[in-house]
mmCIF file of C-alpha atoms in Angstrom:
data_model
loop_
_atom_site.group_PDB
_atom_site.id
_atom_site.type_symbol
_atom_site.label_atom_id
_atom_site.label_comp_id
_atom_site.label_asym_id
_atom_site.label_seq_id
_atom_site.Cartn_x
_atom_site.Cartn_y
_atom_site.Cartn_z
ATOM 1 C CA UNK H 989 0.000 0.000 0.000
ATOM 2 C CA UNK H 990 2.961 2.283 0.580
ATOM 3 C CA UNK H 991 4.569 1.394 -2.756
ATOM 4 C CA UNK H 992 8.073 0.000 -2.313
ATOM 5 C CA UNK H 993 8.277 0.724 1.422
ATOM 6 C CA UNK H 994 6.371 -2.273 2.729
ATOM 7 C CA UNK H 995 9.392 -4.216 3.978
ATOM 8 C CA UNK H 996 10.707 -3.691 7.504
ATOM 9 C CA UNK H 997 12.763 -0.488 7.725
ATOM 10 C CA UNK H 998 16.522 -0.795 7.992
ATOM 11 C CA UNK H 999 18.198 1.028 10.860
ATOM 12 C CA UNK H 1000 21.886 1.842 11.041
ATOM 13 C CA UNK H 1001 24.167 3.841 13.281
ATOM 14 C CA UNK H 1002 24.728 7.236 11.752
ATOM 15 C CA UNK H 1003 26.192 10.620 12.674
ATOM 16 C CA UNK H 1004 24.029 13.373 14.087
ATOM 17 C CA UNK H 1005 23.064 16.366 11.962
ATOM 18 C CA UNK H 1006 25.869 17.284 9.596
ATOM 19 C CA UNK H 1007 27.421 20.583 10.591
ATOM 20 C CA UNK H 1008 24.264 22.414 11.735
ATOM 21 C CA UNK H 1009 22.316 22.766 14.972
ATOM 22 C CA UNK H 1010 19.480 20.305 15.332
ATOM 23 C CA UNK H 1011 16.083 22.030 14.983
ATOM 24 C CA UNK H 1012 13.640 21.804 17.855
ATOM 25 C CA UNK H 1013 11.446 18.744 17.316
ATOM 26 C CA UNK H 1014 8.554 17.623 19.480
ATOM 27 C CA UNK H 1015 5.993 14.871 19.018
ATOM 28 C CA UNK H 1016 2.263 15.173 19.581
ATOM 29 C CA UNK H 1017 -0.073 12.181 20.083
ATOM 30 C CA UNK H 1018 -2.235 11.512 17.040
ATOM 31 C CA UNK H 1019 -4.351 8.418 17.517
ATOM 32 C CA UNK H 1020 -1.711 5.959 18.655
ATOM 33 C CA UNK H 1021 0.098 3.137 16.810
ATOM 34 C CA UNK H 1022 -3.147 1.372 15.950
ATOM 35 C CA UNK H 1023 -4.270 4.475 13.997
ATOM 36 C CA UNK H 1024 -1.180 4.839 11.808
ATOM 37 C CA UNK H 1025 -0.913 8.550 10.851
ATOM 38 C CA UNK H 1026 0.168 8.480 7.208
ATOM 39 C CA UNK H 1027 -0.165 11.853 5.466
ATOM 40 C CA UNK H 1028 -1.224 15.352 6.443
ATOM 41 C CA UNK H 1029 -1.947 18.782 5.032
ATOM 42 C CA UNK H 1030 -2.884 22.247 6.211
ATOM 43 C CA UNK H 1031 -6.595 22.943 5.883
ATOM 44 C CA UNK H 1032 -8.362 26.225 5.120
ATOM 45 C CA UNK H 1033 -9.418 26.412 8.798
ATOM 46 C CA UNK H 1034 -5.852 26.808 10.089
ATOM 47 C CA UNK H 1035 -5.638 23.234 11.356
ATOM 48 C CA UNK H 1036 -3.767 20.157 10.195
ATOM 49 C CA UNK H 1037 -5.759 17.330 8.643
ATOM 50 C CA UNK H 1038 -4.306 13.838 8.557
ATOM 51 C CA UNK H 1039 -5.120 10.364 7.356
ATOM 52 C CA UNK H 1040 -5.140 7.507 9.866
ATOM 53 C CA UNK H 1041 -4.498 4.673 7.456
ATOM 54 C CA UNK H 1042 -4.852 1.757 9.857
ATOM 55 C CA UNK H 1043 -7.966 3.039 11.624
ATOM 56 C CA UNK H 1044 -9.983 4.243 8.635
ATOM 57 C CA UNK H 1045 -10.303 7.778 9.981
ATOM 58 C CA UNK H 1046 -9.527 11.384 9.087
ATOM 59 C CA UNK H 1047 -8.263 13.510 11.963
ATOM 60 C CA UNK H 1048 -8.003 17.224 12.670
ATOM 61 C CA UNK H 1049 -5.065 18.470 14.723
ATOM 62 C CA UNK H 1050 -4.626 22.049 15.873
ATOM 63 C CA UNK H 1051 -1.114 23.436 16.348
ATOM 64 C CA UNK H 1052 -1.680 23.439 20.130
ATOM 65 C CA UNK H 1053 -2.437 19.689 20.115
ATOM 66 C CA UNK H 1054 -6.247 19.596 19.938
ATOM 67 C CA UNK H 1055 -7.177 16.294 18.246
ATOM 68 C CA UNK H 1056 -10.479 15.159 16.722
ATOM 69 C CA UNK H 1057 -10.952 11.973 14.674
ATOM 70 C CA UNK H 1058 -13.740 11.384 12.155
ATOM 71 C CA UNK H 1059 -14.822 7.826 11.315
ATOM 72 C CA UNK H 1060 -15.154 6.948 7.634
ATOM 73 C CA UNK H 1061 -17.501 4.061 8.381
ATOM 74 C CA UNK H 1062 -15.049 1.544 6.938
ATOM 75 C CA UNK H 1063 -12.044 0.605 9.067
ATOM 76 C CA UNK H 1064 -10.337 -1.066 6.109
ATOM 77 C CA UNK H 1065 -10.793 1.889 3.743
ATOM 78 C CA UNK H 1066 -7.100 2.834 3.950
ATOM 79 C CA UNK H 1067 -7.201 6.654 3.763
ATOM 80 C CA UNK H 1068 -3.834 7.602 2.350
ATOM 81 C CA UNK H 1069 -3.031 11.051 0.916
ATOM 82 C CA UNK H 1070 -5.028 14.207 1.724
ATOM 83 C CA UNK H 1071 -5.054 17.645 0.089
ATOM 84 C CA UNK H 1072 -7.039 20.898 0.290
ATOM 85 C CA UNK H 1073 -9.700 21.092 -2.410
ATOM 86 C CA UNK H 1074 -10.773 24.141 -4.384
ATOM 87 C CA UNK H 1075 -14.137 24.062 -2.587
ATOM 88 C CA UNK H 1076 -12.943 24.671 0.978
ATOM 89 C CA UNK H 1077 -13.053 20.950 1.864
ATOM 90 C CA UNK H 1078 -10.311 18.325 2.188
ATOM 91 C CA UNK H 1079 -10.074 15.532 -0.400
ATOM 92 C CA UNK H 1080 -8.312 12.227 0.135
ATOM 93 C CA UNK H 1081 -7.673 8.842 -1.426
ATOM 94 C CA UNK H 1082 -9.051 5.599 0.015
ATOM 95 C CA UNK H 1083 -6.483 3.108 -1.204
ATOM 96 C CA UNK H 1084 -8.044 -0.090 0.120
ATOM 97 C CA UNK H 1085 -11.689 0.413 -0.845
ATOM 98 C CA UNK H 1086 -10.919 2.292 -4.072
ATOM 99 C CA UNK H 1087 -12.766 5.546 -3.503
ATOM 100 C CA UNK H 1088 -12.075 9.253 -3.354
ATOM 101 C CA UNK H 1089 -13.188 10.871 -0.103
ATOM 102 C CA UNK H 1090 -14.179 14.405 0.846
ATOM 103 C CA UNK H 1091 -14.498 15.919 4.312
ATOM 104 C CA UNK H 1092 -15.655 19.413 5.188
ATOM 105 C CA UNK H 1093 -13.965 21.359 7.958
ATOM 106 C CA UNK H 1094 -16.957 20.620 10.200
ATOM 107 C CA UNK H 1095 -16.572 16.871 9.619
ATOM 108 C CA UNK H 1096 -19.190 16.050 6.959
ATOM 109 C CA UNK H 1097 -17.903 13.095 4.917
ATOM 110 C CA UNK H 1098 -18.809 11.900 1.422
ATOM 111 C CA UNK H 1099 -17.106 9.463 -0.931
ATOM 112 C CA UNK H 1100 -17.067 8.631 -4.640
ATOM 113 C CA UNK H 1101 -16.649 5.152 -6.131
ATOM 114 C CA UNK H 1102 -14.107 4.916 -8.930
ATOM 115 C CA UNK H 1103 -14.942 3.288 -12.283
ATOM 116 C CA UNK H 1104 -11.972 0.883 -12.372
ATOM 117 C CA UNK H 1105 -12.216 -1.987 -9.861
ATOM 118 C CA UNK H 1106 -9.352 -2.470 -7.381
ATOM 119 C CA UNK H 1107 -7.560 0.581 -8.799
ATOM 120 C CA UNK H 1108 -5.837 1.640 -5.558
ATOM 121 C CA UNK H 1109 -5.975 5.457 -5.520
ATOM 122 C CA UNK H 1110 -2.894 6.848 -3.772
ATOM 123 C CA UNK H 1111 -1.717 10.428 -4.476
ATOM 124 C CA UNK H 1112 -4.076 13.389 -4.889
ATOM 125 C CA UNK H 1113 -3.725 17.124 -5.556
ATOM 126 C CA UNK H 1114 -5.816 20.056 -6.743
ATOM 127 C CA UNK H 1115 -5.046 20.865 -10.367
ATOM 128 C CA UNK H 1116 -4.903 24.271 -12.061
ATOM 129 C CA UNK H 1117 -8.305 23.551 -13.624
ATOM 130 C CA UNK H 1118 -10.126 23.429 -10.282
ATOM 131 C CA UNK H 1119 -10.487 19.627 -10.283
ATOM 132 C CA UNK H 1120 -8.741 17.022 -8.144
ATOM 133 C CA UNK H 1121 -6.159 14.827 -9.874
ATOM 134 C CA UNK H 1122 -5.129 11.492 -8.407
ATOM 135 C CA UNK H 1123 -3.105 8.393 -9.153
ATOM 136 C CA UNK H 1124 -4.484 4.866 -9.458
ATOM 137 C CA UNK H 1125 -1.477 2.840 -8.372
ATOM 138 C CA UNK H 1126 -2.850 -0.641 -9.026
ATOM 139 C CA UNK H 1127 -4.499 0.242 -12.341
ATOM 140 C CA UNK H 1128 -1.706 2.364 -13.821
ATOM 141 C CA UNK H 1129 -3.953 5.353 -14.469
ATOM 142 C CA UNK H 1130 -4.294 9.021 -13.631
ATOM 143 C CA UNK H 1131 -7.746 10.116 -12.519
ATOM 144 C CA UNK H 1132 -9.547 13.438 -12.432
ATOM 145 C CA UNK H 1133 -12.582 14.231 -10.311
ATOM 146 C CA UNK H 1134 -14.560 17.454 -10.293
ATOM 147 C CA UNK H 1135 -15.953 18.828 -7.051
ATOM 148 C CA UNK H 1136 -19.386 17.508 -8.040
ATOM 149 C CA UNK H 1137 -18.029 13.991 -8.526
ATOM 150 C CA UNK H 1138 -17.549 13.671 -12.300
ATOM 151 C CA UNK H 1139 -14.648 11.257 -12.892
ATOM 152 C CA UNK H 1140 -12.331 10.792 -15.874
ATOM 153 C CA UNK H 1141 -9.474 8.277 -16.088
ATOM 154 C CA UNK H 1142 -6.353 8.380 -18.276
ATOM 155 C CA UNK H 1143 -4.366 5.151 -18.814
ATOM 156 C CA UNK H 1144 -0.578 5.312 -18.583
ATOM 157 C CA UNK H 1145 1.862 3.479 -20.854
ATOM 158 C CA UNK H 1146 2.744 0.155 -19.195
ATOM 159 C CA UNK H 1147 1.048 1.082 -15.905
ATOM 160 C CA UNK H 1148 4.119 1.761 -13.792
ATOM 161 C CA UNK H 1149 2.436 2.062 -10.343
ATOM 162 C CA UNK H 1150 1.939 5.853 -10.154
ATOM 163 C CA UNK H 1151 2.331 7.085 -6.595
ATOM 164 C CA UNK H 1152 2.455 10.772 -5.578
ATOM 165 C CA UNK H 1153 1.224 13.589 -7.826
ATOM 166 C CA UNK H 1154 1.675 17.365 -7.728
ATOM 167 C CA UNK H 1155 0.725 20.445 -9.715
ATOM 168 C CA UNK H 1156 3.685 21.725 -11.716
ATOM 169 C CA UNK H 1157 4.638 25.319 -12.516
ATOM 170 C CA UNK H 1158 3.849 24.685 -16.197
ATOM 171 C CA UNK H 1159 0.106 24.128 -15.758
ATOM 172 C CA UNK H 1160 0.419 20.318 -15.913
ATOM 173 C CA UNK H 1161 0.388 17.548 -13.304
ATOM 174 C CA UNK H 1162 3.612 15.669 -12.475
ATOM 175 C CA UNK H 1163 3.754 12.247 -10.847
ATOM 176 C CA UNK H 1164 6.183 9.536 -9.771
ATOM 177 C CA UNK H 1165 6.052 6.121 -11.460
ATOM 178 C CA UNK H 1166 7.337 3.893 -8.713
ATOM 179 C CA UNK H 1167 7.772 0.656 -10.677
ATOM 180 C CA UNK H 1168 8.494 2.164 -14.099
ATOM 181 C CA UNK H 1169 11.440 4.112 -12.662
ATOM 182 C CA UNK H 1170 10.269 7.352 -14.237
ATOM 183 C CA UNK H 1171 8.684 10.738 -13.628
ATOM 184 C CA UNK H 1172 5.536 11.458 -15.612
ATOM 185 C CA UNK H 1173 3.755 14.563 -16.798
ATOM 186 C CA UNK H 1174 0.102 14.769 -17.799
ATOM 187 C CA UNK H 1175 -1.459 17.811 -19.411
ATOM 188 C CA UNK H 1176 -4.993 18.928 -18.699
ATOM 189 C CA UNK H 1177 -5.976 17.347 -22.020
ATOM 190 C CA UNK H 1178 -4.663 13.954 -20.858
ATOM 191 C CA UNK H 1179 -1.452 13.963 -22.917
ATOM 192 C CA UNK H 1180 1.213 11.960 -21.091
ATOM 193 C CA UNK H 1181 5.010 12.194 -21.290
ATOM 194 C CA UNK H 1182 7.393 9.964 -19.325
ATOM 195 C CA UNK H 1183 10.959 10.786 -18.248
ATOM 196 C CA UNK H 1184 13.056 7.708 -17.306
ATOM 197 C CA UNK H 1185 15.378 8.129 -14.331
ATOM 198 C CA UNK H 1186 19.155 7.635 -14.740
ATOM 199 C CA UNK H 1187 19.404 5.294 -11.715
ATOM 200 C CA UNK H 1188 18.084 1.755 -12.055
ATOM 201 C CA UNK H 1189 15.704 0.684 -9.288
ATOM 202 C CA UNK H 1190 15.235 4.229 -8.004
ATOM 203 C CA UNK H 1191 11.516 3.574 -7.298
ATOM 204 C CA UNK H 1192 10.365 7.209 -6.897
ATOM 205 C CA UNK H 1193 7.456 7.867 -4.526
ATOM 206 C CA UNK H 1194 7.050 11.460 -3.350
ATOM 207 C CA UNK H 1195 7.078 14.492 -5.658
ATOM 208 C CA UNK H 1196 6.552 18.217 -5.084
ATOM 209 C CA UNK H 1197 6.877 21.494 -6.933
ATOM 210 C CA UNK H 1198 9.972 23.270 -5.634
ATOM 211 C CA UNK H 1199 10.553 26.977 -5.094
ATOM 212 C CA UNK H 1200 13.024 27.057 -8.005
ATOM 213 C CA UNK H 1201 10.589 26.323 -10.834
ATOM 214 C CA UNK H 1202 11.482 22.606 -10.978
ATOM 215 C CA UNK H 1203 9.933 19.422 -9.590
ATOM 216 C CA UNK H 1204 11.648 17.568 -6.741
ATOM 217 C CA UNK H 1205 11.154 13.893 -5.922
ATOM 218 C CA UNK H 1206 12.532 11.163 -3.682
ATOM 219 C CA UNK H 1207 13.850 7.762 -4.735
ATOM 220 C CA UNK H 1208 12.963 5.226 -2.046
ATOM 221 C CA UNK H 1209 14.887 2.443 -3.777
ATOM 222 C CA UNK H 1210 18.136 4.336 -4.389
ATOM 223 C CA UNK H 1211 18.359 6.641 -1.374
ATOM 224 C CA UNK H 1212 18.436 9.797 -3.457
ATOM 225 C CA UNK H 1213 16.618 13.072 -3.986
ATOM 226 C CA UNK H 1214 15.949 14.047 -7.593
ATOM 227 C CA UNK H 1215 15.193 17.260 -9.461
ATOM 228 C CA UNK H 1216 13.536 17.503 -12.869
ATOM 229 C CA UNK H 1217 12.977 20.654 -14.888
ATOM 230 C CA UNK H 1218 9.785 21.145 -16.837
ATOM 231 C CA UNK H 1219 11.697 20.290 -20.028
ATOM 232 C CA UNK H 1220 12.830 16.960 -18.557
ATOM 233 C CA UNK H 1221 16.399 17.590 -17.370
ATOM 234 C CA UNK H 1222 17.075 15.319 -14.373
ATOM 235 C CA UNK H 1223 19.653 15.667 -11.584
ATOM 236 C CA UNK H 1224 20.030 13.204 -8.704
ATOM 237 C CA UNK H 1225 21.544 13.863 -5.266
ATOM 238 C CA UNK H 1226 22.612 10.847 -3.153
ATOM 239 C CA UNK H 1227 21.670 10.974 0.536
ATOM 240 C CA UNK H 1228 24.281 10.464 3.272
ATOM 241 C CA UNK H 1229 22.546 7.162 4.131
ATOM 242 C CA UNK H 1230 21.617 5.391 0.916
ATOM 243 C CA UNK H 1231 19.463 2.907 2.898
ATOM 244 C CA UNK H 1232 17.287 5.672 4.388
ATOM 245 C CA UNK H 1233 14.325 4.987 2.048
ATOM 246 C CA UNK H 1234 13.064 8.557 1.471
ATOM 247 C CA UNK H 1235 9.307 8.618 1.087
ATOM 248 C CA UNK H 1236 7.656 12.069 0.832
ATOM 249 C CA UNK H 1237 8.821 15.580 -0.052
ATOM 250 C CA UNK H 1238 7.475 19.135 0.247
ATOM 251 C CA UNK H 1239 8.726 22.603 -0.625
ATOM 252 C CA UNK H 1240 10.092 24.516 2.354
ATOM 253 C CA UNK H 1241 8.922 28.028 3.242
ATOM 254 C CA UNK H 1242 12.470 29.438 3.043
ATOM 255 C CA UNK H 1243 13.621 27.617 -0.108
ATOM 256 C CA UNK H 1244 14.672 24.081 -0.849
ATOM 257 C CA UNK H 1245 12.624 21.011 0.063
ATOM 258 C CA UNK H 1246 12.074 18.867 3.135
ATOM 259 C CA UNK H 1247 11.692 15.107 2.933
ATOM 260 C CA UNK H 1248 11.122 12.093 5.165
ATOM 261 C CA UNK H 1249 13.477 9.140 5.540
ATOM 262 C CA UNK H 1250 11.078 6.315 6.326
ATOM 263 C CA UNK H 1251 13.754 3.675 6.825
ATOM 264 C CA UNK H 1252 15.987 5.678 9.163
ATOM 265 C CA UNK H 1253 13.566 7.733 11.253
ATOM 266 C CA UNK H 1254 14.782 11.126 10.063
ATOM 267 C CA UNK H 1255 13.717 14.219 8.192
ATOM 268 C CA UNK H 1256 16.007 15.963 5.747
ATOM 269 C CA UNK H 1257 16.398 19.227 3.864
ATOM 270 C CA UNK H 1258 17.867 19.718 0.389
ATOM 271 C CA UNK H 1259 18.826 23.111 -1.011
ATOM 272 C CA UNK H 1260 18.198 24.033 -4.670
ATOM 273 C CA UNK H 1261 21.919 23.329 -5.231
ATOM 274 C CA UNK H 1262 21.626 19.825 -3.786
ATOM 275 C CA UNK H 1263 23.161 20.288 -0.323
ATOM 276 C CA UNK H 1264 21.555 17.780 2.037
ATOM 277 C CA UNK H 1265 21.145 17.918 5.817
ATOM 278 C CA UNK H 1266 19.386 15.234 7.875
ATOM 279 C CA UNK H 1267 17.943 15.288 11.389
ATOM 280 C CA UNK H 1268 17.027 12.455 13.741
ATOM 281 C CA UNK H 1269 13.457 12.292 15.038
ATOM 282 C CA UNK H 1270 13.041 11.826 18.804
ATOM 283 C CA UNK H 1271 11.386 8.402 18.581
ATOM 284 C CA UNK H 1272 13.500 5.583 17.118
ATOM 285 C CA UNK H 1273 11.774 3.639 14.327
ATOM 286 C CA UNK H 1274 9.194 6.431 14.007
ATOM 287 C CA UNK H 1275 8.293 5.522 10.396
ATOM 288 C CA UNK H 1276 7.863 9.079 9.047
ATOM 289 C CA UNK H 1277 5.648 9.283 5.978
ATOM 290 C CA UNK H 1278 3.882 12.449 4.812
ATOM 291 C CA UNK H 1279 4.853 15.990 5.743
ATOM 292 C CA UNK H 1280 3.582 19.520 5.242
ATOM 293 C CA UNK H 1281 4.295 23.107 6.214
ATOM 294 C CA UNK H 1282 1.761 23.911 8.914
ATOM 295 C CA UNK H 1283 -0.287 27.037 9.568
ATOM 296 C CA UNK H 1284 2.369 28.115 12.109
ATOM 297 C CA UNK H 1285 5.232 27.951 9.577
ATOM 298 C CA UNK H 1286 6.704 24.807 11.124
ATOM 299 C CA UNK H 1287 7.186 21.471 9.398
ATOM 300 C CA UNK H 1288 4.720 18.788 10.490
ATOM 301 C CA UNK H 1289 5.428 15.103 9.883
ATOM 302 C CA UNK H 1290 3.073 12.118 10.153
ATOM 303 C CA UNK H 1291 4.698 9.250 12.060
ATOM 304 C CA UNK H 1292 3.068 5.873 11.578
ATOM 305 C CA UNK H 1293 3.936 4.940 15.184
ATOM 306 C CA UNK H 1294 0.977 7.107 16.219
ATOM 307 C CA UNK H 1295 2.238 10.659 16.600
ATOM 308 C CA UNK H 1296 2.899 13.805 14.589
ATOM 309 C CA UNK H 1297 6.261 15.568 14.805
ATOM 310 C CA UNK H 1298 6.565 19.340 14.747
ATOM 311 C CA UNK H 1299 9.911 20.591 13.420
ATOM 312 C CA UNK H 1300 10.611 24.250 14.187
ATOM 313 C CA UNK H 1301 12.202 25.729 11.068
ATOM 314 C CA UNK H 1302 14.891 28.365 11.228
ATOM 315 C CA UNK H 1303 14.950 31.161 8.620
ATOM 316 C CA UNK H 1304 18.222 29.791 7.233
ATOM 317 C CA UNK H 1305 16.573 26.417 6.488
#
């Protein structure tokens, strides 16, 4: 369900933060280990909204620690990635029961069945056209859903297990093809272009639009961060720990990108020039997955062990 990160994480001794002070990091309870916080985003109400993948719930977390969980009515629904919609609600994928979900900021929940059986929706983002775009990992398709529930699907060449998806600076959607070892682009008209990665077995998962006009992604199989321009030029930056299994990535508020290292229990930052710094999380084996910049300007990270980490960002980061 989490693409190529389903094996047990590998843990190794490693140096502390390389040459910089460690940012202040604290963890906040978020449903416990049985809930499995997976991804999170900042909502229009100034709170954080997160998926609890193991419990089949969507939760709301305020920066001061207030926590409310909303039942989806299906424990095995597998809510995975969540994003703000253009309609003031939050939209999310339900990987295990193959639906797209919607929750208002006051907790009203609806869901939409997808046309392709067992398609496994995973990543989701609001597109420049005011619709939600999502990946169908199992079916090898990109989907589009309007806010009134009209769904269109676009097949990809050779499937490729599309994972995360983001809106690019060029008016198109960009996505990671985890098993095709490529980054894809789809225009609003459904035209698809694929860009193979230089490293075999890179298995990209997370992708985000950077602050430098390029797309940044993480390679869970190769232990690297990648950058691709809108005309397809790719650069890869190896991480200090190549077994760290980076999972998700987001643009930072002061430049560069932040990413999670699922296999090593760390978060990292990469500058536009490719300089990498990594930071240990307080809880060993925390299993960090999704991350977002919160309403307070800090970095918030979903930890599948049952908490959310708040990373206080310095202006220099």
